[in-house]
């Protein structure tokens, strides 16, 4: 038996869809749809006995759901990190999802490049034969190079961290959410059938209702095992997120090491 104290994840939207699916050709509610609605309402009022999921399933389901929610939040935060400008970020998302052209990471100037170009122009106007003009040109060239390094770094992070990190398990999570809703509906069917057994008034009706319980129990058990298999597989595969995070750190290390080397060379040159 599947027993514990966790409440169902079913909500009114899921139940509403179930009832719409249960409408007959003449628009009348099917017996199954009516039984689900009745069972759901009685549970909400605390007037119905219900089958609860076991603790192992509850913990597994909660862990997978927490992973999904927090990975998606981290993915959104990573996109903001890669492109802080909201307008540019929206343009990239539109091109990726709608036009298929991809992001403009390679063609869009970085803030370092913009700063460097302004400094170079300013130094040239002042005159590179002056100390301040020469310093502006040198620092400007450094920041232009730094901006080009940033582009390579952002491209590396996007391809080797952000895309796999954002896409990993999305299909599996979508399938799991569908199967969990089906399991909740199967559980409603089972408990509605059990309720009818308790309310049977004749041996014939009792026998019919007991047969219905056996059918619903078998359907529930099959759905329960299917859902648990998907949850277990997704939970196991979640370890792969660590590999993607390692790639993110590798990209960070490479960029900052190269940026530090470039800045130190410029600093040493200016101090001569």
PDB file of C-alpha atoms in Angstrom:
ATOM      1  CA  UNK A   1       0.000   0.000   0.000  1.00  0.00           C
ATOM      2  CA  UNK A   2       1.095   3.563  -0.687  1.00  0.00           C
ATOM      3  CA  UNK A   3       0.695   5.375   2.612  1.00  0.00           C
ATOM      4  CA  UNK A   4       1.962   8.615   4.201  1.00  0.00           C
ATOM      5  CA  UNK A   5       0.745  12.048   5.286  1.00  0.00           C
ATOM      6  CA  UNK A   6       1.705  14.216   2.292  1.00  0.00           C
ATOM      7  CA  UNK A   7      -1.083  16.145   0.579  1.00  0.00           C
ATOM      8  CA  UNK A   8      -1.753  15.863  -3.140  1.00  0.00           C
ATOM      9  CA  UNK A   9      -0.214  18.202  -5.686  1.00  0.00           C
ATOM     10  CA  UNK A  10      -3.475  18.311  -7.610  1.00  0.00           C
ATOM     11  CA  UNK A  11      -5.045  21.748  -7.934  1.00  0.00           C
ATOM     12  CA  UNK A  12      -8.298  23.135  -9.277  1.00  0.00           C
ATOM     13  CA  UNK A  13      -6.768  23.782 -12.714  1.00  0.00           C
ATOM     14  CA  UNK A  14      -5.760  20.120 -13.046  1.00  0.00           C
ATOM     15  CA  UNK A  15      -9.162  18.974 -11.839  1.00  0.00           C
ATOM     16  CA  UNK A  16     -10.902  21.380 -14.195  1.00  0.00           C
ATOM     17  CA  UNK A  17      -9.014  19.922 -17.146  1.00  0.00           C
ATOM     18  CA  UNK A  18      -9.958  16.445 -15.971  1.00  0.00           C
ATOM     19  CA  UNK A  19     -13.621  17.401 -15.849  1.00  0.00           C
ATOM     20  CA  UNK A  20     -13.455  18.943 -19.332  1.00  0.00           C
ATOM     21  CA  UNK A  21     -11.894  15.723 -20.586  1.00  0.00           C
ATOM     22  CA  UNK A  22     -14.771  13.828 -18.995  1.00  0.00           C
ATOM     23  CA  UNK A  23     -17.610  15.643 -20.711  1.00  0.00           C
ATOM     24  CA  UNK A  24     -19.823  13.476 -22.871  1.00  0.00           C
ATOM     25  CA  UNK A  25     -20.851  14.206 -26.436  1.00  0.00           C
ATOM     26  CA  UNK A  26     -23.979  15.956 -25.201  1.00  0.00           C
ATOM     27  CA  UNK A  27     -22.064  18.114 -22.757  1.00  0.00           C
ATOM     28  CA  UNK A  28     -23.067  16.118 -19.707  1.00  0.00           C
ATOM     29  CA  UNK A  29     -20.373  15.260 -17.145  1.00  0.00           C
ATOM     30  CA  UNK A  30     -19.114  11.685 -17.193  1.00  0.00           C
ATOM     31  CA  UNK A  31     -19.423   9.507 -14.110  1.00  0.00           C
ATOM     32  CA  UNK A  32     -15.637   9.549 -13.693  1.00  0.00           C
ATOM     33  CA  UNK A  33     -15.503  13.335 -13.913  1.00  0.00           C
ATOM     34  CA  UNK A  34     -18.311  13.681 -11.371  1.00  0.00           C
ATOM     35  CA  UNK A  35     -16.689  11.185  -8.978  1.00  0.00           C
ATOM     36  CA  UNK A  36     -13.372  13.028  -9.188  1.00  0.00           C
ATOM     37  CA  UNK A  37     -15.009  16.372  -8.482  1.00  0.00           C
ATOM     38  CA  UNK A  38     -16.957  14.941  -5.556  1.00  0.00           C
ATOM     39  CA  UNK A  39     -13.881  13.251  -4.057  1.00  0.00           C
ATOM     40  CA  UNK A  40     -11.746  16.352  -4.530  1.00  0.00           C
ATOM     41  CA  UNK A  41     -14.337  18.601  -2.873  1.00  0.00           C
ATOM     42  CA  UNK A  42     -14.829  16.263   0.071  1.00  0.00           C
ATOM     43  CA  UNK A  43     -11.074  16.038   0.631  1.00  0.00           C
ATOM     44  CA  UNK A  44     -10.817  19.818   0.671  1.00  0.00           C
ATOM     45  CA  UNK A  45     -13.537  19.903   3.317  1.00  0.00           C
ATOM     46  CA  UNK A  46     -11.863  17.131   5.319  1.00  0.00           C
ATOM     47  CA  UNK A  47     -14.769  14.735   4.856  1.00  0.00           C
ATOM     48  CA  UNK A  48     -13.087  12.020   2.778  1.00  0.00           C
ATOM     49  CA  UNK A  49     -10.598   9.221   3.399  1.00  0.00           C
ATOM     50  CA  UNK A  50      -7.730   9.390   0.946  1.00  0.00           C
ATOM     51  CA  UNK A  51      -4.768   7.300  -0.150  1.00  0.00           C
ATOM     52  CA  UNK A  52      -1.490   9.022   0.673  1.00  0.00           C
ATOM     53  CA  UNK A  53       1.852   8.612  -1.065  1.00  0.00           C
ATOM     54  CA  UNK A  54       4.652   6.902   0.811  1.00  0.00           C
ATOM     55  CA  UNK A  55       7.502   8.864   2.372  1.00  0.00           C
ATOM     56  CA  UNK A  56      10.117   7.695  -0.150  1.00  0.00           C
ATOM     57  CA  UNK A  57       8.010   8.950  -3.053  1.00  0.00           C
ATOM     58  CA  UNK A  58       7.256  12.238  -1.297  1.00  0.00           C
ATOM     59  CA  UNK A  59      10.927  12.942  -0.596  1.00  0.00           C
ATOM     60  CA  UNK A  60      11.983  11.938  -4.115  1.00  0.00           C
ATOM     61  CA  UNK A  61       9.293  14.078  -5.714  1.00  0.00           C
ATOM     62  CA  UNK A  62      10.139  17.053  -3.485  1.00  0.00           C
ATOM     63  CA  UNK A  63      13.854  16.762  -4.293  1.00  0.00           C
ATOM     64  CA  UNK A  64      13.271  16.635  -8.060  1.00  0.00           C
ATOM     65  CA  UNK A  65      10.851  19.566  -7.859  1.00  0.00           C
ATOM     66  CA  UNK A  66      13.313  21.610  -5.775  1.00  0.00           C
ATOM     67  CA  UNK A  67      16.064  20.806  -8.310  1.00  0.00           C
ATOM     68  CA  UNK A  68      13.864  21.921 -11.199  1.00  0.00           C
ATOM     69  CA  UNK A  69      12.822  25.172  -9.523  1.00  0.00           C
ATOM     70  CA  UNK A  70      16.298  26.180  -8.405  1.00  0.00           C
ATOM     71  CA  UNK A  71      18.093  25.170 -11.605  1.00  0.00           C
ATOM     72  CA  UNK A  72      15.606  27.259 -13.581  1.00  0.00           C
ATOM     73  CA  UNK A  73      16.140  30.214 -11.224  1.00  0.00           C
ATOM     74  CA  UNK A  74      19.913  29.847 -11.521  1.00  0.00           C
ATOM     75  CA  UNK A  75      19.605  29.596 -15.293  1.00  0.00           C
ATOM     76  CA  UNK A  76      17.677  32.876 -15.450  1.00  0.00           C
ATOM     77  CA  UNK A  77      20.216  34.524 -13.150  1.00  0.00           C
ATOM     78  CA  UNK A  78      23.048  33.206 -15.354  1.00  0.00           C
ATOM     79  CA  UNK A  79      21.443  34.776 -18.426  1.00  0.00           C
ATOM     80  CA  UNK A  80      21.285  38.097 -16.571  1.00  0.00           C
ATOM     81  CA  UNK A  81      24.929  37.667 -15.584  1.00  0.00           C
ATOM     82  CA  UNK A  82      25.996  37.025 -19.175  1.00  0.00           C
ATOM     83  CA  UNK A  83      24.029  40.015 -20.490  1.00  0.00           C
ATOM     84  CA  UNK A  84      23.128  42.617 -17.800  1.00  0.00           C
ATOM     85  CA  UNK A  85      21.482  44.907 -20.371  1.00  0.00           C
ATOM     86  CA  UNK A  86      17.778  44.036 -20.347  1.00  0.00           C
ATOM     87  CA  UNK A  87      17.117  45.290 -23.906  1.00  0.00           C
ATOM     88  CA  UNK A  88      20.050  43.323 -25.347  1.00  0.00           C
ATOM     89  CA  UNK A  89      19.004  40.276 -23.340  1.00  0.00           C
ATOM     90  CA  UNK A  90      15.471  40.474 -24.729  1.00  0.00           C
ATOM     91  CA  UNK A  91      16.837  40.829 -28.276  1.00  0.00           C
ATOM     92  CA  UNK A  92      19.014  37.736 -27.824  1.00  0.00           C
ATOM     93  CA  UNK A  93      16.134  35.685 -26.415  1.00  0.00           C
ATOM     94  CA  UNK A  94      13.895  36.739 -29.319  1.00  0.00           C
ATOM     95  CA  UNK A  95      16.531  35.817 -31.901  1.00  0.00           C
ATOM     96  CA  UNK A  96      17.251  32.480 -30.227  1.00  0.00           C
ATOM     97  CA  UNK A  97      13.629  31.395 -29.869  1.00  0.00           C
ATOM     98  CA  UNK A  98      11.832  33.131 -32.786  1.00  0.00           C
ATOM     99  CA  UNK A  99      14.162  34.025 -35.659  1.00  0.00           C
ATOM    100  CA  UNK A 100      16.729  31.296 -35.067  1.00  0.00           C
ATOM    101  CA  UNK A 101      19.588  33.733 -35.712  1.00  0.00           C
ATOM    102  CA  UNK A 102      21.078  33.200 -32.268  1.00  0.00           C
ATOM    103  CA  UNK A 103      22.423  35.888 -29.980  1.00  0.00           C
ATOM    104  CA  UNK A 104      24.465  38.900 -31.028  1.00  0.00           C
ATOM    105  CA  UNK A 105      27.299  38.139 -28.642  1.00  0.00           C
ATOM    106  CA  UNK A 106      29.957  38.227 -31.362  1.00  0.00           C
ATOM    107  CA  UNK A 107      28.799  41.457 -33.049  1.00  0.00           C
ATOM    108  CA  UNK A 108      27.727  43.527 -30.031  1.00  0.00           C
ATOM    109  CA  UNK A 109      30.467  45.704 -28.526  1.00  0.00           C
ATOM    110  CA  UNK A 110      31.262  45.070 -24.887  1.00  0.00           C
ATOM    111  CA  UNK A 111      31.452  47.893 -22.369  1.00  0.00           C
ATOM    112  CA  UNK A 112      35.220  47.397 -22.216  1.00  0.00           C
ATOM    113  CA  UNK A 113      35.503  47.921 -25.980  1.00  0.00           C
ATOM    114  CA  UNK A 114      33.324  51.045 -25.833  1.00  0.00           C
ATOM    115  CA  UNK A 115      35.437  52.459 -23.020  1.00  0.00           C
ATOM    116  CA  UNK A 116      38.670  51.556 -24.804  1.00  0.00           C
ATOM    117  CA  UNK A 117      37.631  53.164 -28.093  1.00  0.00           C
ATOM    118  CA  UNK A 118      36.594  56.393 -26.336  1.00  0.00           C
ATOM    119  CA  UNK A 119      39.969  56.518 -24.588  1.00  0.00           C
ATOM    120  CA  UNK A 120      41.889  55.912 -27.816  1.00  0.00           C
ATOM    121  CA  UNK A 121      40.014  58.653 -29.666  1.00  0.00           C
ATOM    122  CA  UNK A 122      40.502  61.025 -26.747  1.00  0.00           C
ATOM    123  CA  UNK A 123      44.214  60.289 -26.505  1.00  0.00           C
ATOM    124  CA  UNK A 124      44.681  60.819 -30.224  1.00  0.00           C
ATOM    125  CA  UNK A 125      42.848  64.153 -30.068  1.00  0.00           C
ATOM    126  CA  UNK A 126      44.977  65.300 -27.154  1.00  0.00           C
ATOM    127  CA  UNK A 127      48.085  64.042 -28.913  1.00  0.00           C
ATOM    128  CA  UNK A 128      49.963  60.829 -28.313  1.00  0.00           C
ATOM    129  CA  UNK A 129      53.119  62.903 -27.974  1.00  0.00           C
ATOM    130  CA  UNK A 130      51.811  64.050 -24.578  1.00  0.00           C
ATOM    131  CA  UNK A 131      51.927  61.887 -21.469  1.00  0.00           C
ATOM    132  CA  UNK A 132      48.165  61.957 -20.864  1.00  0.00           C
ATOM    133  CA  UNK A 133      47.406  61.352 -24.550  1.00  0.00           C
ATOM    134  CA  UNK A 134      49.807  58.438 -24.718  1.00  0.00           C
ATOM    135  CA  UNK A 135      48.406  56.965 -21.478  1.00  0.00           C
ATOM    136  CA  UNK A 136      44.845  57.208 -22.773  1.00  0.00           C
ATOM    137  CA  UNK A 137      45.793  55.441 -25.997  1.00  0.00           C
ATOM    138  CA  UNK A 138      47.664  52.679 -24.157  1.00  0.00           C
ATOM    139  CA  UNK A 139      44.851  52.072 -21.661  1.00  0.00           C
ATOM    140  CA  UNK A 140      42.288  52.334 -24.464  1.00  0.00           C
ATOM    141  CA  UNK A 141      44.058  49.677 -26.518  1.00  0.00           C
ATOM    142  CA  UNK A 142      44.234  47.471 -23.436  1.00  0.00           C
ATOM    143  CA  UNK A 143      40.492  47.738 -22.831  1.00  0.00           C
ATOM    144  CA  UNK A 144      39.712  47.064 -26.485  1.00  0.00           C
ATOM    145  CA  UNK A 145      41.755  43.861 -26.193  1.00  0.00           C
ATOM    146  CA  UNK A 146      40.065  43.135 -22.873  1.00  0.00           C
ATOM    147  CA  UNK A 147      36.679  43.516 -24.557  1.00  0.00           C
ATOM    148  CA  UNK A 148      37.663  41.047 -27.256  1.00  0.00           C
ATOM    149  CA  UNK A 149      38.727  38.617 -24.548  1.00  0.00           C
ATOM    150  CA  UNK A 150      35.358  39.145 -22.865  1.00  0.00           C
ATOM    151  CA  UNK A 151      33.581  38.164 -26.078  1.00  0.00           C
ATOM    152  CA  UNK A 152      35.532  34.919 -26.267  1.00  0.00           C
ATOM    153  CA  UNK A 153      34.877  34.301 -22.592  1.00  0.00           C
ATOM    154  CA  UNK A 154      31.129  34.977 -22.906  1.00  0.00           C
ATOM    155  CA  UNK A 155      30.911  32.721 -25.948  1.00  0.00           C
ATOM    156  CA  UNK A 156      32.730  29.979 -24.047  1.00  0.00           C
ATOM    157  CA  UNK A 157      30.434  30.327 -21.024  1.00  0.00           C
ATOM    158  CA  UNK A 158      27.329  30.402 -23.205  1.00  0.00           C
ATOM    159  CA  UNK A 159      28.222  27.284 -25.207  1.00  0.00           C
ATOM    160  CA  UNK A 160      29.838  25.161 -22.502  1.00  0.00           C
ATOM    161  CA  UNK A 161      27.856  26.210 -19.436  1.00  0.00           C
ATOM    162  CA  UNK A 162      24.669  28.151 -20.040  1.00  0.00           C
ATOM    163  CA  UNK A 163      23.130  26.142 -22.888  1.00  0.00           C
ATOM    164  CA  UNK A 164      23.695  22.658 -21.430  1.00  0.00           C
ATOM    165  CA  UNK A 165      22.899  23.879 -17.913  1.00  0.00           C
ATOM    166  CA  UNK A 166      19.609  25.453 -19.067  1.00  0.00           C
ATOM    167  CA  UNK A 167      18.523  22.583 -21.323  1.00  0.00           C
ATOM    168  CA  UNK A 168      19.496  19.581 -19.217  1.00  0.00           C
ATOM    169  CA  UNK A 169      16.441  17.612 -17.935  1.00  0.00           C
ATOM    170  CA  UNK A 170      13.880  20.110 -19.278  1.00  0.00           C
ATOM    171  CA  UNK A 171      12.143  17.386 -21.335  1.00  0.00           C
ATOM    172  CA  UNK A 172      12.303  14.947 -18.422  1.00  0.00           C
ATOM    173  CA  UNK A 173      10.849  17.504 -16.011  1.00  0.00           C
ATOM    174  CA  UNK A 174       7.995  18.264 -18.381  1.00  0.00           C
ATOM    175  CA  UNK A 175       7.186  14.553 -18.680  1.00  0.00           C
ATOM    176  CA  UNK A 176       7.378  14.126 -14.916  1.00  0.00           C
ATOM    177  CA  UNK A 177       4.926  16.955 -14.291  1.00  0.00           C
ATOM    178  CA  UNK A 178       2.483  15.340 -16.722  1.00  0.00           C
ATOM    179  CA  UNK A 179       2.825  11.920 -15.092  1.00  0.00           C
ATOM    180  CA  UNK A 180       2.441  13.368 -11.595  1.00  0.00           C
ATOM    181  CA  UNK A 181      -0.857  14.967 -12.605  1.00  0.00           C
ATOM    182  CA  UNK A 182      -2.007  11.643 -14.040  1.00  0.00           C
ATOM    183  CA  UNK A 183      -1.043   9.933 -10.797  1.00  0.00           C
ATOM    184  CA  UNK A 184      -3.054  12.439  -8.763  1.00  0.00           C
ATOM    185  CA  UNK A 185      -6.089  11.796 -10.956  1.00  0.00           C
ATOM    186  CA  UNK A 186      -5.624   8.023 -10.653  1.00  0.00           C
ATOM    187  CA  UNK A 187      -5.482   8.460  -6.898  1.00  0.00           C
ATOM    188  CA  UNK A 188      -8.748  10.423  -6.983  1.00  0.00           C
ATOM    189  CA  UNK A 189     -10.375   7.641  -9.026  1.00  0.00           C
ATOM    190  CA  UNK A 190      -9.184   5.025  -6.531  1.00  0.00           C
ATOM    191  CA  UNK A 191     -10.433   6.890  -3.479  1.00  0.00           C
ATOM    192  CA  UNK A 192     -13.736   7.725  -5.151  1.00  0.00           C
ATOM    193  CA  UNK A 193     -14.194   3.992  -5.873  1.00  0.00           C
ATOM    194  CA  UNK A 194     -13.351   3.099  -2.266  1.00  0.00           C
ATOM    195  CA  UNK A 195     -15.886   5.640  -1.076  1.00  0.00           C
ATOM    196  CA  UNK A 196     -18.578   3.942  -3.145  1.00  0.00           C
ATOM    197  CA  UNK A 197     -17.771   0.593  -1.523  1.00  0.00           C
ATOM    198  CA  UNK A 198     -18.335   2.086   1.903  1.00  0.00           C
ATOM    199  CA  UNK A 199     -21.659   3.495   0.714  1.00  0.00           C
ATOM    200  CA  UNK A 200     -22.968   0.342  -1.002  1.00  0.00           C
ATOM    201  CA  UNK A 201     -26.418  -0.730   0.193  1.00  0.00           C
ATOM    202  CA  UNK A 202     -26.776  -4.142  -1.477  1.00  0.00           C
ATOM    203  CA  UNK A 203     -24.440  -7.121  -1.966  1.00  0.00           C
ATOM    204  CA  UNK A 204     -24.684  -6.741  -5.742  1.00  0.00           C
ATOM    205  CA  UNK A 205     -23.648  -3.086  -5.635  1.00  0.00           C
ATOM    206  CA  UNK A 206     -20.918  -3.942  -3.145  1.00  0.00           C
ATOM    207  CA  UNK A 207     -19.514  -6.561  -5.509  1.00  0.00           C
ATOM    208  CA  UNK A 208     -19.569  -4.174  -8.458  1.00  0.00           C
ATOM    209  CA  UNK A 209     -17.891  -1.434  -6.446  1.00  0.00           C
ATOM    210  CA  UNK A 210     -15.215  -3.789  -5.127  1.00  0.00           C
ATOM    211  CA  UNK A 211     -14.381  -4.797  -8.697  1.00  0.00           C
ATOM    212  CA  UNK A 212     -14.074  -1.124  -9.601  1.00  0.00           C
ATOM    213  CA  UNK A 213     -11.705  -0.614  -6.673  1.00  0.00           C
ATOM    214  CA  UNK A 214      -9.500  -3.456  -7.924  1.00  0.00           C
ATOM    215  CA  UNK A 215      -9.383  -1.903 -11.388  1.00  0.00           C
ATOM    216  CA  UNK A 216      -8.592   1.556 -10.024  1.00  0.00           C
ATOM    217  CA  UNK A 217      -5.975   0.129  -7.672  1.00  0.00           C
ATOM    218  CA  UNK A 218      -4.215  -1.595 -10.583  1.00  0.00           C
ATOM    219  CA  UNK A 219      -4.296   1.601 -12.665  1.00  0.00           C
ATOM    220  CA  UNK A 220      -3.005   3.624  -9.723  1.00  0.00           C
ATOM    221  CA  UNK A 221      -0.169   1.160  -9.032  1.00  0.00           C
ATOM    222  CA  UNK A 222       0.936   1.229 -12.693  1.00  0.00           C
ATOM    223  CA  UNK A 223       0.918   5.026 -12.780  1.00  0.00           C
ATOM    224  CA  UNK A 224       2.690   5.215  -9.438  1.00  0.00           C
ATOM    225  CA  UNK A 225       5.528   2.970 -10.643  1.00  0.00           C
ATOM    226  CA  UNK A 226       5.821   4.844 -13.951  1.00  0.00           C
ATOM    227  CA  UNK A 227       6.024   8.192 -12.185  1.00  0.00           C
ATOM    228  CA  UNK A 228       8.539   6.925  -9.651  1.00  0.00           C
ATOM    229  CA  UNK A 229      10.783   5.524 -12.411  1.00  0.00           C
ATOM    230  CA  UNK A 230      10.861   8.930 -14.134  1.00  0.00           C
ATOM    231  CA  UNK A 231      11.544  10.732 -10.853  1.00  0.00           C
ATOM    232  CA  UNK A 232      14.363   8.336  -9.948  1.00  0.00           C
ATOM    233  CA  UNK A 233      15.984   8.751 -13.375  1.00  0.00           C
ATOM    234  CA  UNK A 234      15.791  12.562 -13.211  1.00  0.00           C
ATOM    235  CA  UNK A 235      17.171  12.544  -9.675  1.00  0.00           C
ATOM    236  CA  UNK A 236      20.130  10.439 -10.820  1.00  0.00           C
ATOM    237  CA  UNK A 237      20.806  12.633 -13.860  1.00  0.00           C
ATOM    238  CA  UNK A 238      20.760  15.812 -11.760  1.00  0.00           C
ATOM    239  CA  UNK A 239      24.373  15.051 -10.799  1.00  0.00           C
ATOM    240  CA  UNK A 240      25.349  16.150 -14.333  1.00  0.00           C
ATOM    241  CA  UNK A 241      24.647  19.768 -13.390  1.00  0.00           C
ATOM    242  CA  UNK A 242      27.909  19.672 -11.441  1.00  0.00           C
ATOM    243  CA  UNK A 243      29.832  19.083 -14.677  1.00  0.00           C
ATOM    244  CA  UNK A 244      28.246  22.160 -16.246  1.00  0.00           C
ATOM    245  CA  UNK A 245      29.070  24.251 -13.174  1.00  0.00           C
ATOM    246  CA  UNK A 246      32.684  23.074 -13.375  1.00  0.00           C
ATOM    247  CA  UNK A 247      32.796  24.372 -16.958  1.00  0.00           C
ATOM    248  CA  UNK A 248      31.551  27.743 -15.725  1.00  0.00           C
ATOM    249  CA  UNK A 249      34.359  27.959 -13.163  1.00  0.00           C
ATOM    250  CA  UNK A 250      36.935  26.883 -15.770  1.00  0.00           C
ATOM    251  CA  UNK A 251      35.808  29.695 -18.080  1.00  0.00           C
ATOM    252  CA  UNK A 252      35.990  32.179 -15.226  1.00  0.00           C
ATOM    253  CA  UNK A 253      39.525  31.116 -14.299  1.00  0.00           C
ATOM    254  CA  UNK A 254      40.796  31.320 -17.874  1.00  0.00           C
ATOM    255  CA  UNK A 255      39.313  34.753 -18.476  1.00  0.00           C
ATOM    256  CA  UNK A 256      40.502  36.317 -15.236  1.00  0.00           C
ATOM    257  CA  UNK A 257      43.998  34.861 -15.567  1.00  0.00           C
ATOM    258  CA  UNK A 258      44.348  36.250 -19.109  1.00  0.00           C
ATOM    259  CA  UNK A 259      42.792  39.572 -18.119  1.00  0.00           C
ATOM    260  CA  UNK A 260      45.154  39.906 -15.161  1.00  0.00           C
ATOM    261  CA  UNK A 261      48.168  39.181 -17.370  1.00  0.00           C
ATOM    262  CA  UNK A 262      47.086  41.811 -19.915  1.00  0.00           C
ATOM    263  CA  UNK A 263      46.465  44.470 -17.245  1.00  0.00           C
ATOM    264  CA  UNK A 264      49.776  43.758 -15.518  1.00  0.00           C
ATOM    265  CA  UNK A 265      51.643  44.157 -18.821  1.00  0.00           C
ATOM    266  CA  UNK A 266      49.961  47.500 -19.459  1.00  0.00           C
ATOM    267  CA  UNK A 267      50.617  48.664 -15.894  1.00  0.00           C
ATOM    268  CA  UNK A 268      54.305  47.707 -16.114  1.00  0.00           C
ATOM    269  CA  UNK A 269      54.634  49.517 -19.465  1.00  0.00           C
ATOM    270  CA  UNK A 270      53.070  52.694 -18.064  1.00  0.00           C
ATOM    271  CA  UNK A 271      55.330  52.660 -14.992  1.00  0.00           C
ATOM    272  CA  UNK A 272      58.545  52.670 -17.066  1.00  0.00           C
TER     273      UNK A 272
END
